[in-house]
Coordinates of C-alpha atoms and ligand atoms in Angstrom, one line a residue:
M124 CA 14.9 8.0 -29.4
I125 CA 15.9 5.9 -26.4
L126 CA 14.3 2.7 -25.3
V127 CA 13.5 2.5 -21.6
T128 CA 12.3 -0.8 -20.2
G129 CA 10.3 -0.9 -17.0
G130 CA 9.4 2.8 -17.5
A131 CA 6.0 2.4 -15.7
G132 CA 7.6 1.4 -12.4
F133 CA 8.9 3.6 -9.6
I134 CA 12.3 4.6 -10.9
G135 CA 11.6 4.1 -14.6
A136 CA 8.6 6.4 -14.5
N137 CA 10.6 9.1 -12.7
F138 CA 13.3 8.7 -15.3
V139 CA 11.0 9.0 -18.2
L140 CA 9.3 12.1 -16.7
D141 CA 12.6 13.8 -16.0
W142 CA 14.1 12.8 -19.4
L143 CA 11.1 14.4 -21.3
A144 CA 11.2 17.4 -19.0
Q145 CA 14.8 18.1 -19.9
S146 CA 15.2 17.1 -23.5
D147 CA 13.2 16.7 -26.7
G148 CA 14.5 13.2 -27.3
P149 CA 11.6 10.8 -27.6
V150 CA 11.2 7.7 -25.3
L151 CA 10.0 4.3 -26.3
N152 CA 8.7 2.8 -23.1
L153 CA 8.5 -1.0 -22.9
D154 CA 6.8 -2.3 -19.7
K155 CA 5.1 -5.6 -19.0
L156 CA 2.8 -3.8 -16.5
T157 CA 3.2 -6.3 -13.7
Y158 CA 1.6 -5.3 -10.3
A159 CA 4.5 -2.8 -10.0
G160 CA 3.9 -1.1 -13.3
N161 CA 1.4 1.8 -13.1
L162 CA 0.6 3.9 -16.1
E163 CA -1.0 6.5 -13.8
N164 CA 2.6 7.4 -13.0
L165 CA 2.9 8.7 -16.6
A166 CA -0.6 10.3 -16.8
S167 CA 1.0 13.7 -17.3
L168 CA 2.4 12.5 -20.6
Q169 CA -0.9 11.6 -22.1
G170 CA -1.1 13.0 -25.7
D171 CA 2.7 13.8 -25.7
P172 CA 3.9 12.3 -29.0
R173 CA 7.5 12.0 -27.6
H174 CA 6.3 9.2 -25.3
V175 CA 5.5 5.9 -27.0
F176 CA 4.3 3.2 -24.6
V177 CA 4.3 -0.5 -25.5
Q178 CA 3.0 -3.2 -23.1
G179 CA 5.3 -6.1 -23.4
D180 CA 8.0 -8.4 -21.8
I181 CA 11.7 -7.9 -22.1
A182 CA 11.9 -11.7 -22.4
D183 CA 9.9 -11.5 -25.7
G184 CA 12.7 -11.7 -28.3
A185 CA 10.4 -11.3 -31.3
L186 CA 8.8 -8.2 -29.9
L187 CA 12.2 -6.7 -29.0
Q188 CA 13.5 -7.3 -32.5
G189 CA 10.5 -5.6 -34.1
L190 CA 10.7 -2.6 -31.8
L191 CA 14.4 -2.1 -32.3
T192 CA 14.0 -2.4 -36.1
E193 CA 11.1 0.0 -36.2
H194 CA 12.3 2.7 -33.8
R195 CA 16.1 2.4 -34.0
P196 CA 16.9 3.7 -30.6
R197 CA 20.3 5.1 -29.9
A198 CA 20.3 3.7 -26.4
V199 CA 18.6 1.2 -24.2
V200 CA 18.1 1.9 -20.4
N201 CA 17.1 -1.3 -18.6
F202 CA 15.0 -0.7 -15.5
A203 CA 12.7 -3.7 -16.0
A204 CA 12.9 -6.1 -13.1
E205 CA 11.2 -7.8 -10.3
S206 CA 12.4 -5.6 -7.4
H207 CA 10.9 -6.5 -4.1
V208 CA 13.1 -8.6 -1.7
D209 CA 10.2 -9.9 0.3
R210 CA 8.4 -11.1 -2.8
S211 CA 11.6 -12.8 -4.0
I212 CA 11.6 -14.8 -0.7
H213 CA 8.0 -15.9 -1.1
G214 CA 8.4 -16.7 -4.9
P215 CA 11.8 -16.5 -6.6
E216 CA 10.6 -17.8 -10.0
D217 CA 9.5 -14.5 -11.5
F218 CA 12.8 -13.0 -10.4
I219 CA 14.8 -15.6 -12.3
Q220 CA 12.5 -15.2 -15.4
T221 CA 12.6 -11.4 -15.7
N222 CA 15.9 -10.4 -14.1
I223 CA 18.0 -13.2 -15.6
V224 CA 16.2 -14.7 -18.6
G225 CA 14.6 -11.3 -19.5
T226 CA 18.0 -9.5 -19.4
F227 CA 19.5 -12.2 -21.4
R228 CA 16.9 -11.9 -24.1
L229 CA 17.1 -8.2 -24.1
L230 CA 20.9 -8.4 -24.5
E231 CA 20.5 -10.9 -27.4
A232 CA 18.1 -8.6 -29.2
V233 CA 20.2 -5.6 -28.7
R234 CA 23.4 -7.4 -29.8
A235 CA 21.7 -8.4 -33.1
H236 CA 20.4 -4.8 -33.6
W237 CA 23.8 -3.2 -32.7
G238 CA 25.7 -5.6 -35.0
G239 CA 23.6 -4.4 -37.9
L240 CA 24.4 -0.7 -37.4
D241 CA 26.9 1.2 -39.4
E242 CA 30.2 2.2 -37.7
A243 CA 29.0 5.6 -36.5
G244 CA 25.7 4.1 -35.2
K245 CA 27.7 1.3 -33.4
A246 CA 30.0 3.8 -31.8
A247 CA 27.2 6.0 -30.5
F248 CA 25.0 3.2 -29.2
R249 CA 24.7 2.5 -25.4
F250 CA 23.1 -0.2 -23.3
L251 CA 22.8 1.0 -19.7
H252 CA 21.8 -1.6 -17.1
V253 CA 20.3 -0.3 -13.9
S254 CA 21.3 -2.4 -10.9
T255 CA 21.5 -2.4 -7.2
D256 CA 24.0 -2.2 -4.3
E257 CA 22.4 -5.4 -2.9
V258 CA 24.5 -7.5 -5.3
Y259 CA 27.5 -6.8 -3.0
G260 CA 25.8 -8.4 0.1
S261 CA 25.8 -7.2 3.6
L262 CA 28.4 -5.0 5.4
A263 CA 29.4 -5.2 9.1
A264 CA 29.1 -2.0 11.1
T265 CA 32.8 -1.0 10.7
D266 CA 33.3 -2.1 7.0
S267 CA 34.0 0.6 4.4
A268 CA 31.2 1.4 1.9
F269 CA 30.9 -0.7 -1.3
T270 CA 33.2 0.4 -4.1
E271 CA 32.9 -0.9 -7.6
E272 CA 35.6 -3.5 -6.8
H273 CA 33.7 -5.1 -3.9
R274 CA 33.1 -8.8 -4.5
Y275 CA 29.6 -9.9 -5.3
E276 CA 27.9 -11.7 -2.4
P277 CA 24.2 -11.6 -3.0
N278 CA 22.0 -13.0 -0.2
S279 CA 18.4 -12.9 -1.4
P280 CA 16.8 -14.4 -4.6
Y281 CA 16.3 -10.8 -5.7
S282 CA 19.9 -9.7 -5.3
A283 CA 21.2 -13.0 -6.7
S284 CA 19.1 -12.5 -9.8
K285 CA 20.3 -8.9 -10.2
A286 CA 23.9 -10.1 -9.8
A287 CA 23.4 -12.7 -12.5
S288 CA 22.1 -10.0 -14.8
D289 CA 25.1 -7.8 -14.1
H290 CA 27.4 -10.6 -15.0
L291 CA 25.6 -11.2 -18.3
V292 CA 25.8 -7.5 -19.2
R293 CA 29.5 -7.5 -18.4
A294 CA 30.0 -10.7 -20.5
Y295 CA 28.3 -9.1 -23.5
H296 CA 30.8 -6.3 -23.4
H297 CA 33.9 -8.5 -23.0
T298 CA 32.8 -11.2 -25.4
Y299 CA 30.9 -9.3 -28.1
G300 CA 32.0 -5.7 -27.6
L301 CA 28.5 -4.5 -26.8
P302 CA 28.8 -0.9 -25.5
V303 CA 27.4 -1.4 -22.0
L304 CA 27.4 0.7 -18.8
T305 CA 26.2 -0.6 -15.4
T306 CA 25.0 1.5 -12.4
N307 CA 24.6 0.0 -8.9
C308 CA 22.5 2.3 -6.8
S309 CA 21.5 2.3 -3.2
N310 CA 17.9 2.4 -1.9
N311 CA 15.8 5.0 -3.7
Y312 CA 12.8 6.9 -2.3
G313 CA 10.5 9.6 -3.7
P314 CA 7.2 10.0 -5.7
Y315 CA 5.5 7.0 -7.3
H316 CA 7.2 4.5 -4.9
F317 CA 4.9 1.4 -4.7
P318 CA 3.7 1.2 -1.1
E319 CA 5.1 -2.2 -0.3
K320 CA 8.6 -0.8 0.2
L321 CA 9.6 0.7 3.6
I322 CA 9.1 4.5 3.1
P323 CA 5.8 4.6 1.2
L324 CA 4.4 1.7 3.2
M325 CA 5.1 3.6 6.5
I326 CA 3.5 6.8 5.1
V327 CA 0.3 5.2 3.9
N328 CA -0.1 2.9 6.9
A329 CA 0.5 5.9 9.3
L330 CA -2.2 7.9 7.5
A331 CA -4.6 4.9 7.5
G332 CA -4.1 4.4 11.3
K333 CA -2.5 1.0 10.7
P334 CA 0.6 -0.4 12.5
L335 CA 4.1 0.5 11.2
P336 CA 5.8 -2.9 10.9
V337 CA 9.5 -2.6 11.7
Y338 CA 11.4 -5.9 11.0
G339 CA 13.5 -7.4 13.8
D340 CA 15.3 -4.7 15.9
G341 CA 15.0 -2.0 13.2
M342 CA 18.7 -1.4 13.3
Q343 CA 19.4 -2.6 9.7
I344 CA 21.0 0.2 7.8
R345 CA 20.2 1.3 4.2
D346 CA 21.8 4.1 2.2
W347 CA 19.0 6.4 0.9
L348 CA 19.0 8.4 -2.4
Y349 CA 16.2 10.6 -3.7
V350 CA 14.9 9.0 -6.9
K351 CA 15.5 12.1 -9.0
D352 CA 19.2 12.1 -8.1
H353 CA 19.4 8.5 -9.2
C354 CA 17.8 9.6 -12.5
S355 CA 20.4 12.4 -12.9
A356 CA 23.2 9.9 -12.3
I357 CA 21.9 7.6 -15.0
R358 CA 21.6 10.5 -17.5
R359 CA 25.2 11.5 -16.6
V360 CA 26.6 7.9 -17.0
L361 CA 24.7 7.5 -20.3
A362 CA 26.2 10.7 -21.6
A363 CA 29.8 10.4 -20.4
G364 CA 30.4 6.9 -18.8
Q365 CA 33.3 4.8 -20.1
L366 CA 32.2 1.7 -22.0
G367 CA 32.2 -1.5 -19.9
E368 CA 32.5 0.5 -16.7
V369 CA 30.4 0.1 -13.5
Y370 CA 29.4 3.2 -11.5
N371 CA 28.1 3.0 -7.9
V372 CA 25.4 5.6 -7.2
G373 CA 24.6 6.9 -3.7
G374 CA 24.3 10.0 -1.6
W375 CA 26.1 9.0 1.6
N376 CA 22.9 8.8 3.6
E377 CA 23.1 5.7 5.8
K378 CA 20.3 5.4 8.2
P379 CA 18.9 2.6 10.5
N380 CA 15.4 1.7 9.5
I381 CA 13.9 2.7 12.9
E382 CA 15.4 6.2 12.4
I383 CA 13.7 6.4 9.0
V384 CA 10.3 5.4 10.5
Q385 CA 10.7 8.0 13.3
T386 CA 11.6 10.7 10.9
L387 CA 8.5 9.9 8.8
C388 CA 6.4 10.0 12.0
A389 CA 7.8 13.4 13.0
L390 CA 7.1 14.8 9.5
L391 CA 3.6 13.5 9.5
D392 CA 3.0 14.8 13.1
E393 CA 4.0 18.3 11.7
L394 CA 2.2 18.2 8.3
R395 CA -0.9 16.1 9.0
P396 CA -1.3 15.7 12.8
R397 CA -3.4 12.8 14.1
A398 CA -6.9 13.8 15.2
D399 CA -6.3 12.5 18.7
G400 CA -3.2 14.7 19.1
K401 CA -0.9 11.7 19.7
S402 CA 2.2 11.0 17.6
Y403 CA 2.3 8.5 14.7
R404 CA 5.1 6.9 16.7
E405 CA 2.4 5.2 18.7
Q406 CA 1.7 3.0 15.6
I407 CA 5.3 1.6 15.4
S408 CA 5.1 -2.2 15.8
Y409 CA 8.2 -4.5 15.9
V410 CA 7.5 -7.6 13.8
K411 CA 9.3 -10.9 12.9
D412 CA 12.5 -10.2 11.0
R413 CA 12.9 -10.9 7.2
P414 CA 14.8 -14.2 6.6
G415 CA 18.4 -13.6 5.6
H416 CA 18.0 -9.9 6.2
D417 CA 21.1 -8.0 5.1
R418 CA 22.3 -5.9 8.0
R419 CA 23.9 -2.9 6.2
Y420 CA 24.3 -1.4 2.8
A421 CA 26.5 1.6 2.1
I422 CA 27.7 3.0 -1.3
D423 CA 31.0 4.7 -2.0
A424 CA 30.0 7.0 -4.9
R425 CA 33.4 8.6 -5.3
K426 CA 34.1 7.2 -8.8
L427 CA 30.9 8.7 -10.2
E428 CA 31.6 12.0 -8.4
K429 CA 35.3 12.3 -9.4
E430 CA 35.2 10.9 -13.0
L431 CA 31.8 12.2 -14.1
G432 CA 31.3 15.1 -11.8
W433 CA 27.9 13.9 -10.6
K434 CA 26.5 15.1 -7.2
P435 CA 23.0 14.6 -5.7
A436 CA 20.9 17.7 -5.5
E437 CA 18.9 16.7 -2.4
T438 CA 20.0 16.0 1.1
F439 CA 18.1 13.3 3.0
E440 CA 16.2 16.0 4.9
T441 CA 15.0 17.9 1.8
G442 CA 14.2 14.7 -0.1
I443 CA 12.2 13.0 2.6
R444 CA 10.2 16.1 3.3
K445 CA 9.3 16.4 -0.5
T446 CA 8.4 12.7 -0.5
V447 CA 6.0 12.9 2.5
Q448 CA 4.5 16.0 1.0
W449 CA 4.0 14.2 -2.4
Y450 CA 2.1 11.4 -0.7
L451 CA -0.1 13.9 1.2
D452 CA -0.8 15.7 -2.1
H453 CA -1.6 12.5 -4.0
P454 CA -4.3 10.6 -2.1
D455 CA -5.9 9.5 -5.3
W456 CA -2.8 7.8 -6.6
V457 CA -2.4 6.0 -3.2
A458 CA -6.1 5.0 -3.2
H459 CA -5.9 3.6 -6.7
V460 CA -2.8 1.6 -5.9
Q461 CA -4.4 0.2 -2.7
S462 CA -7.7 -0.7 -4.3
G463 CA -6.0 -2.2 -7.3
S464 CA -8.0 0.2 -9.6
Y465 CA -4.7 1.6 -11.1
R466 CA -4.8 -1.6 -13.2
D467 CA -8.0 -0.5 -14.8
W468 CA -6.2 2.5 -16.2
V469 CA -4.6 0.3 -18.9
S470 CA -7.9 -1.0 -20.2
K471 CA -9.5 2.5 -20.0
Q472 CA -6.6 4.3 -21.7
Y473 CA -5.5 1.6 -24.2
R474 CA -8.8 -0.1 -25.0
Ligands
NAD168 P1 9.6 -1.4 -9.7 O1 9.3 -2.8 -9.3 O2 8.8 -0.3 -9.2 O3 9.3 -1.3 -11.3 C1 9.7 -2.4 -12.2 C2 9.0 -2.1 -13.5 O4 9.4 -3.2 -14.4 C3 7.5 -2.2 -13.5 O5 6.9 -1.2 -14.2 C4 7.2 -3.6 -14.1 O6 5.9 -3.6 -14.7 C5 8.3 -3.7 -15.1 N1 8.6 -5.1 -15.4 C6 8.7 -6.1 -14.6 N2 9.0 -7.3 -15.3 C7 9.1 -6.9 -16.6 C8 9.3 -7.6 -17.8 N3 9.6 -8.9 -17.8 N4 9.3 -6.9 -19.0 C9 9.1 -5.6 -19.0 N5 8.8 -4.9 -17.9 C10 8.8 -5.5 -16.7 O7 11.1 -1.3 -9.6 P2 12.0 0.0 -9.3 O8 12.1 0.2 -7.9 O9 11.5 1.1 -10.2 O10 13.4 -0.5 -9.8 C11 13.8 -0.3 -11.2 C12 15.2 -0.9 -11.4 O11 16.1 -0.2 -10.5 C13 15.3 -2.4 -11.1 O12 16.1 -3.0 -12.0 C14 15.9 -2.4 -9.7 O13 16.6 -3.6 -9.5 C15 16.8 -1.2 -9.7 N6 17.1 -0.6 -8.4 C16 16.1 -0.3 -7.6 C17 16.3 0.4 -6.4 C18 15.2 0.8 -5.4 O14 15.5 1.3 -4.3 N7 14.0 0.7 -5.8 C19 17.7 0.7 -6.0 C20 18.7 0.3 -6.9 C21 18.4 -0.3 -8.1
TYD169 P1 12.7 -2.4 1.3 O1 12.0 -1.1 1.1 O2 11.9 -3.6 1.1 O3 14.1 -2.3 0.5 P2 15.3 -3.4 0.5 O4 15.0 -4.6 1.2 O5 15.5 -3.7 -1.0 O6 16.5 -2.7 1.1 O7 13.2 -2.4 2.8 C1 14.1 -1.4 3.3 C2 14.5 -1.9 4.7 O8 13.3 -1.7 5.6 C3 14.9 -3.3 4.9 O9 15.9 -3.4 5.8 C4 13.7 -4.0 5.3 C5 13.0 -3.0 6.2 N1 11.5 -3.1 6.2 C6 10.8 -3.1 7.4 O10 11.4 -3.0 8.5 N2 9.4 -3.1 7.4 C7 8.7 -3.2 6.3 O11 7.5 -3.4 6.3 C8 9.4 -3.2 5.0 C9 8.7 -3.3 3.7 C10 10.8 -3.1 5.0

C-alpha cells in the first residue's frame, strides 16, 4: 500500500486513478476535503477495495500515527497543500498551516514510523514530496529555464510556503536520513482541474457566456504539462529516483497566458460554437493584474529525462484538446463544483 495525501484534489485524484489503473497496489488516500477536495473526482473507484479514503488533516499527528501503524504503507506521496496563488494573496494563513506546519507534522509522523521499520523496510521506504516550479521565482525573458540548482526566490505566500516545505523535506533527509524525493513541476492542466485556475476557469466562463479575465497584459509565461504526464513522472521518480534528490518536471511548453486563452477560444469555436456564430474571443476581458505577479516560469527537465528516462506522452496541442473535450463531456462535474453541491457528496457517500 502507498499513502497519498491530497488525493481528492486535482493532481492527487488523477494520480490515484492512474495508479490504480496501472497496478494492483492499494492506495490509502488522506485528504482534508477543503474546498479543493472533491470526492466526485474518485467516483469511479466506488466499491473498489484497493482505495481506502480517510478524511483528515496532514497536520493531525495522532491520526497520521494511527494510519501509518495500521496500514504500514511502503511509500508516502504528499500532494496535500493549499495551491491557489490568488487565495494565498487574500489569506496566507491556511497556506502556512497546511503547506508548512502540515508538511512538518507529516514528516515527523513518517520519521517515527520509518525509524521503527526493520532494515529491509527502511531501505525500501520512500517519502515523495510534490512541489512546484514557483519556488524558484520569476525568470526574465532571456533567462535559461529553471534547473534543480536554481536558487529559491519565492514571491507569493503560496510559493514561499511550498519553498519552506521543500526545505523541511531536504532537512529530514540530511539530518535524519529519511529516504525522501522531491519533484518540482510546472503548471498542470487536464481533467478535474478546479475552475478557479486559468485553463478550467476560461473554459467554464466561455461556455457560460461570462467574461474571460486576463490579468495585466496577458504576456506572463507559464510552462504547461498535461496532468497525466506529471503523474507518470512521479511514478518514475518513486520507482527509480535517487534518495535525497530533486527532479524538475516539465514538458517544454512555455506559453503566454493570452495565447492559452486564444487557443481555448479557438477549440471551443470548433467543438461547441457560440449560438450567435461569433468567436469566444469576444469574451476576453483584460483586468487588473495580480499583485507581485511572476512574469515567467520555465522548467529544464533534462535531469529527469536523462537520469530516469522520463518523457511526457502529450504535446500541448493533444493535451489541451483532450482537456477541452473533457470539460465539454462532464457538465455535471462542472455544475456540481459551481453550485457547491460536490460537497454534499461526502455526506451522501460517507454518512
Ligand atoms: P488542489 O488544490 O487541487 O488539491 C489539494 C488537495 O489537498 C485537496 O484535495 C485538499 O482537500 C487537500 N488538502 C488541503 N489541505 C489539506 C490538509 N491540511 N490535509 C490533507 N489534505 C489537504 O491542488 P493540486 O493542483 O492538485 O496540487 C497538488 C500538489 O501539487 C500541491 O502540493 C501543489 O503545490 C503541487 N503542484 C501543483 C501544480 C499545479 O499546476 N496545480 C504544479 C506543480 C505542483
Ligand atoms: P493560475 O492557474 O492561477 O496558476 P499560477 O498562478 O500558479 O501559475 O494562473 C496561471 C496564469 O494565468 C497566471 O499567470 C495568472 C493568470 N490568470 C489570469 O490571467 N486570469 C485568471 O483569471 C487566472 C485565474 C489566472
